[in-house]
PDB file of C-alpha atoms in Angstrom:
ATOM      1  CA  UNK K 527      41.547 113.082 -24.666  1.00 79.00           C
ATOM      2  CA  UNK K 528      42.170 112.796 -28.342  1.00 80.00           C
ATOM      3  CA  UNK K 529      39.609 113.099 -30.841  1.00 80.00           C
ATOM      4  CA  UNK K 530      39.493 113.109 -34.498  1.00 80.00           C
ATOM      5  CA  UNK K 531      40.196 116.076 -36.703  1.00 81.00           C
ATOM      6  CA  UNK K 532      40.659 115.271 -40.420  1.00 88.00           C
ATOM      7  CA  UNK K 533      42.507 113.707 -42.852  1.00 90.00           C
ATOM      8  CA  UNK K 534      44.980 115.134 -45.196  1.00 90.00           C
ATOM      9  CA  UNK K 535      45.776 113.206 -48.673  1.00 89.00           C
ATOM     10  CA  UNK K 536      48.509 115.166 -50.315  1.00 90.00           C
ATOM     11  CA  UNK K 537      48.672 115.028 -54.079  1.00 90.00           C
ATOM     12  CA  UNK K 538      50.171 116.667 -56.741  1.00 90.00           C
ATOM     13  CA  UNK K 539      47.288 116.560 -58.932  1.00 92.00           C
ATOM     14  CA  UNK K 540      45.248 119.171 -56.638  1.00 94.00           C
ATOM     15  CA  UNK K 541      42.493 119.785 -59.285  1.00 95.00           C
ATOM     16  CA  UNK K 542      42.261 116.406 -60.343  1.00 93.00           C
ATOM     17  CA  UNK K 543      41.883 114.858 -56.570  1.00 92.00           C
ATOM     18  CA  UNK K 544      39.049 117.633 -56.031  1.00 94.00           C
ATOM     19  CA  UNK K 545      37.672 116.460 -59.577  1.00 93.00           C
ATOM     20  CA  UNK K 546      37.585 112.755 -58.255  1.00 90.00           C
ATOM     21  CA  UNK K 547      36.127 113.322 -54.537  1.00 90.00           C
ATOM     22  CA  UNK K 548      33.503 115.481 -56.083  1.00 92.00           C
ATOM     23  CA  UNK K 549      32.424 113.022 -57.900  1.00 91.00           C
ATOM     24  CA  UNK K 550      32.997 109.908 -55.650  1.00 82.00           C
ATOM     25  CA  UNK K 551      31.561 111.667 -52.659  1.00 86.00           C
ATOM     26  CA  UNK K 552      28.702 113.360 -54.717  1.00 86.00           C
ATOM     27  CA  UNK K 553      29.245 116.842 -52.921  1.00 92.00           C
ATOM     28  CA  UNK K 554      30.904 119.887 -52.915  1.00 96.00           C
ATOM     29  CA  UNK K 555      33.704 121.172 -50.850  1.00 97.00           C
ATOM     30  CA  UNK K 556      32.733 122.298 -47.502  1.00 96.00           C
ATOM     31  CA  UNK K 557      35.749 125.129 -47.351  1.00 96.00           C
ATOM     32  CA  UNK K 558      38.344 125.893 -50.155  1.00 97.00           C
ATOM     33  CA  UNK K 559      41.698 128.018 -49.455  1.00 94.00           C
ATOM     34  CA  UNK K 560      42.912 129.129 -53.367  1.00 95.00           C
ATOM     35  CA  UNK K 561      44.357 125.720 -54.669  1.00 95.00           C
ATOM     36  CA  UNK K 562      46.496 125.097 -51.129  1.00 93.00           C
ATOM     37  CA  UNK K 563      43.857 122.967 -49.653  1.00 93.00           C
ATOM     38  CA  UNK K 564      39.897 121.622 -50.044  1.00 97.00           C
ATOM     39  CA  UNK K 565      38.185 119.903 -47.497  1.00 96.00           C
ATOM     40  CA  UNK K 566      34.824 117.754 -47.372  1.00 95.00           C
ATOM     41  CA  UNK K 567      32.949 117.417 -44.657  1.00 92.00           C
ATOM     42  CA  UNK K 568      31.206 113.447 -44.524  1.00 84.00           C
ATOM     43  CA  UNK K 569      29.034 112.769 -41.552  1.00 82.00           C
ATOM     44  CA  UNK K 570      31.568 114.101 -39.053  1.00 83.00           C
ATOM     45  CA  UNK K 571      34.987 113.038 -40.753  1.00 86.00           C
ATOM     46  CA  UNK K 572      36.518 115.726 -42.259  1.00 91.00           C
ATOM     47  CA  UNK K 573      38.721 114.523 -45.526  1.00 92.00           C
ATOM     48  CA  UNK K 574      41.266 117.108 -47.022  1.00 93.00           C
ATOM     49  CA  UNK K 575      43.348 117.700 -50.265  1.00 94.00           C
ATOM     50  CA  UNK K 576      46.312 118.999 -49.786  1.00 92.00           C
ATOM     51  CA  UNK K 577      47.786 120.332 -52.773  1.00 93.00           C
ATOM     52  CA  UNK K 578      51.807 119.515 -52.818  1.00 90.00           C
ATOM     53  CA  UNK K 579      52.785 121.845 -54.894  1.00 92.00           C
ATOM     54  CA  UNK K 580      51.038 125.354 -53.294  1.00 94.00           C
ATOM     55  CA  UNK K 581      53.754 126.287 -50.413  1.00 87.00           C
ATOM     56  CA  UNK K 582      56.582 125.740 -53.414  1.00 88.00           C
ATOM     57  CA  UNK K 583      55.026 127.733 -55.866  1.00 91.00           C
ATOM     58  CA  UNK K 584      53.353 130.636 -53.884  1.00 92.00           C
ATOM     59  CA  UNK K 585      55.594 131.039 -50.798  1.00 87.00           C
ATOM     60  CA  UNK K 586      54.831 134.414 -50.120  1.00 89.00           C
ATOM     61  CA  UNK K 587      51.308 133.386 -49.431  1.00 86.00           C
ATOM     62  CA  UNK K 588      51.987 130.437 -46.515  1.00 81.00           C
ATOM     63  CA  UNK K 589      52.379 131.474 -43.222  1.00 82.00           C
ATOM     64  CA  UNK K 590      54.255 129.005 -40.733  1.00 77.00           C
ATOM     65  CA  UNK K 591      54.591 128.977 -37.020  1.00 81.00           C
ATOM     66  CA  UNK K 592      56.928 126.859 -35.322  1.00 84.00           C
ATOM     67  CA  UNK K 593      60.064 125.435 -36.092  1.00 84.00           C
ATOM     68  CA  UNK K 594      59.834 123.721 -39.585  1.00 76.00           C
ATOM     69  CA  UNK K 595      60.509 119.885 -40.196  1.00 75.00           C
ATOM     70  CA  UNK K 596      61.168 118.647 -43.358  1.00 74.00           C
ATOM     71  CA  UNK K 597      59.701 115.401 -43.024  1.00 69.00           C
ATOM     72  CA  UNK K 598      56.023 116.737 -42.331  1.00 70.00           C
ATOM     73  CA  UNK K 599      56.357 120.188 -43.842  1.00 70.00           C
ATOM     74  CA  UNK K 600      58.278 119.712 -47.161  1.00 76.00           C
ATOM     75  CA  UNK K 601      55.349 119.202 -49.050  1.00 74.00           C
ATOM     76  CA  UNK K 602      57.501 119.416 -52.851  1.00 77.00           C
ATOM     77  CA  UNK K 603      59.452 116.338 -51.068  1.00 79.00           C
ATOM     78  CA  UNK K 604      56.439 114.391 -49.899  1.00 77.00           C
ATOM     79  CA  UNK K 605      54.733 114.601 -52.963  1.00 80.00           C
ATOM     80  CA  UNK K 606      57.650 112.664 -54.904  1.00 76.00           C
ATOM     81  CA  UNK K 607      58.342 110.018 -52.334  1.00 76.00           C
ATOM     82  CA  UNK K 608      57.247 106.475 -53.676  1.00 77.00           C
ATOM     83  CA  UNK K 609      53.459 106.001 -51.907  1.00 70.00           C
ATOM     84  CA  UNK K 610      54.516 106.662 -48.290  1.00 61.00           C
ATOM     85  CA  UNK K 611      54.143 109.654 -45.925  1.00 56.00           C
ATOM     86  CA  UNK K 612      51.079 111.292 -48.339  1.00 77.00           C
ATOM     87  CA  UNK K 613      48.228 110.866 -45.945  1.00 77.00           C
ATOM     88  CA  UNK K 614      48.290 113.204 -42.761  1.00 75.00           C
ATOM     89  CA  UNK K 615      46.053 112.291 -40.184  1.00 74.00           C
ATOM     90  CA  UNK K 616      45.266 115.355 -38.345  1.00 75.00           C
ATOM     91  CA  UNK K 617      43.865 114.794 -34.654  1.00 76.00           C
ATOM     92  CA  UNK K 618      42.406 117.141 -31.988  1.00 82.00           C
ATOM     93  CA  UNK K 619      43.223 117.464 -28.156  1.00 88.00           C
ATOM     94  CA  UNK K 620      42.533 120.757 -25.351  1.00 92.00           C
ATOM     95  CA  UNK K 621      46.009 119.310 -23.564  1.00 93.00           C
ATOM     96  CA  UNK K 622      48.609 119.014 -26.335  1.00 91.00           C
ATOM     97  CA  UNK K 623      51.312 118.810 -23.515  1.00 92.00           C
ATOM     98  CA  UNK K 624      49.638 116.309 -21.527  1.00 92.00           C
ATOM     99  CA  UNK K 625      48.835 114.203 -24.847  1.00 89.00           C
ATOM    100  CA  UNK K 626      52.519 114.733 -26.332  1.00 89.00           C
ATOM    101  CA  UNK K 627      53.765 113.201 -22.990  1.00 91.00           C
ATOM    102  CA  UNK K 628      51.326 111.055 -22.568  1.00 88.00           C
ATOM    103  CA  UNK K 629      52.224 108.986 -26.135  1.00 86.00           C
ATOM    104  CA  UNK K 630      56.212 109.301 -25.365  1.00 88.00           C
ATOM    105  CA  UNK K 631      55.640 107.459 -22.484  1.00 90.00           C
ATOM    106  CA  UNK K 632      53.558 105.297 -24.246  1.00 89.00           C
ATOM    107  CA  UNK K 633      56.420 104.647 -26.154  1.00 86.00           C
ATOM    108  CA  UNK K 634      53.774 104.545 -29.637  1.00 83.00           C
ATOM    109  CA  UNK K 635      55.503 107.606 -31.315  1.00 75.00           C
ATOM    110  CA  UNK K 636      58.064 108.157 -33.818  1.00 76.00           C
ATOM    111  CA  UNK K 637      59.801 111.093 -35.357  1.00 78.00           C
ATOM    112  CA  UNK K 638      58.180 113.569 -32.560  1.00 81.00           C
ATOM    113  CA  UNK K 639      58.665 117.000 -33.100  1.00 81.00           C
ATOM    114  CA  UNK K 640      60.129 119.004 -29.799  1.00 83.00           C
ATOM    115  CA  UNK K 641      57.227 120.670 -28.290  1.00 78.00           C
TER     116      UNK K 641
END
């Protein structure tokens, strides 16, 4: 089963996004990590900034598992596409395998990474 985990907007204007949620949300963060990322927590829905430009200007402090894929991981590049691909919606599962083949089969995927 799949449930809900958060959802990532990725800006480049991390201090100004956390400026404007503050204030639109009327709370504080509910966790912080240095500039990289903030997240609210709002009745159950987590919602995240993502700050674009952190892995590009402090690589030394990112650590990545995996094999890398530009399209979901090159934050510098998704912040400076035209409006698309700047929202990350991140969802839970205990069965990743079973969930990955599940939505192949499904045929409702695109661009899946190799597990």
């Amino acid at each position: 089963m799949i449930t809900f985990g958060t959802v990532y907007i990725i800006t480049q204007n991390f201090e100004g996004a956390l400026k404007f949620y503050k204030k639109l949300l009327k709370r504080d963060v509910t966790a912080q990590n240095k500039t990289r990322f903030a997240c609210f927590q709002i009745d159950g829905l987590g919602l995240s900034i993502m700050n674009g430009k952190f892995d590009a200007m402090h690589p030394d402090e990112v650590i990545r598992k995996g094999e890398e894929y530009a399209l979901y991981d090159d934050m510098e590049q998704i912040i400076h596409n035209s409006n698309s691909g700047k929202i990350v919606i991140n969802l839970c599962t205990d069965d990743l395998k079973k969930e990955y083949n599940r939505i192949k089969d499904l045929r409702i995927g695109t661009d899946l990474t190799d597990m």
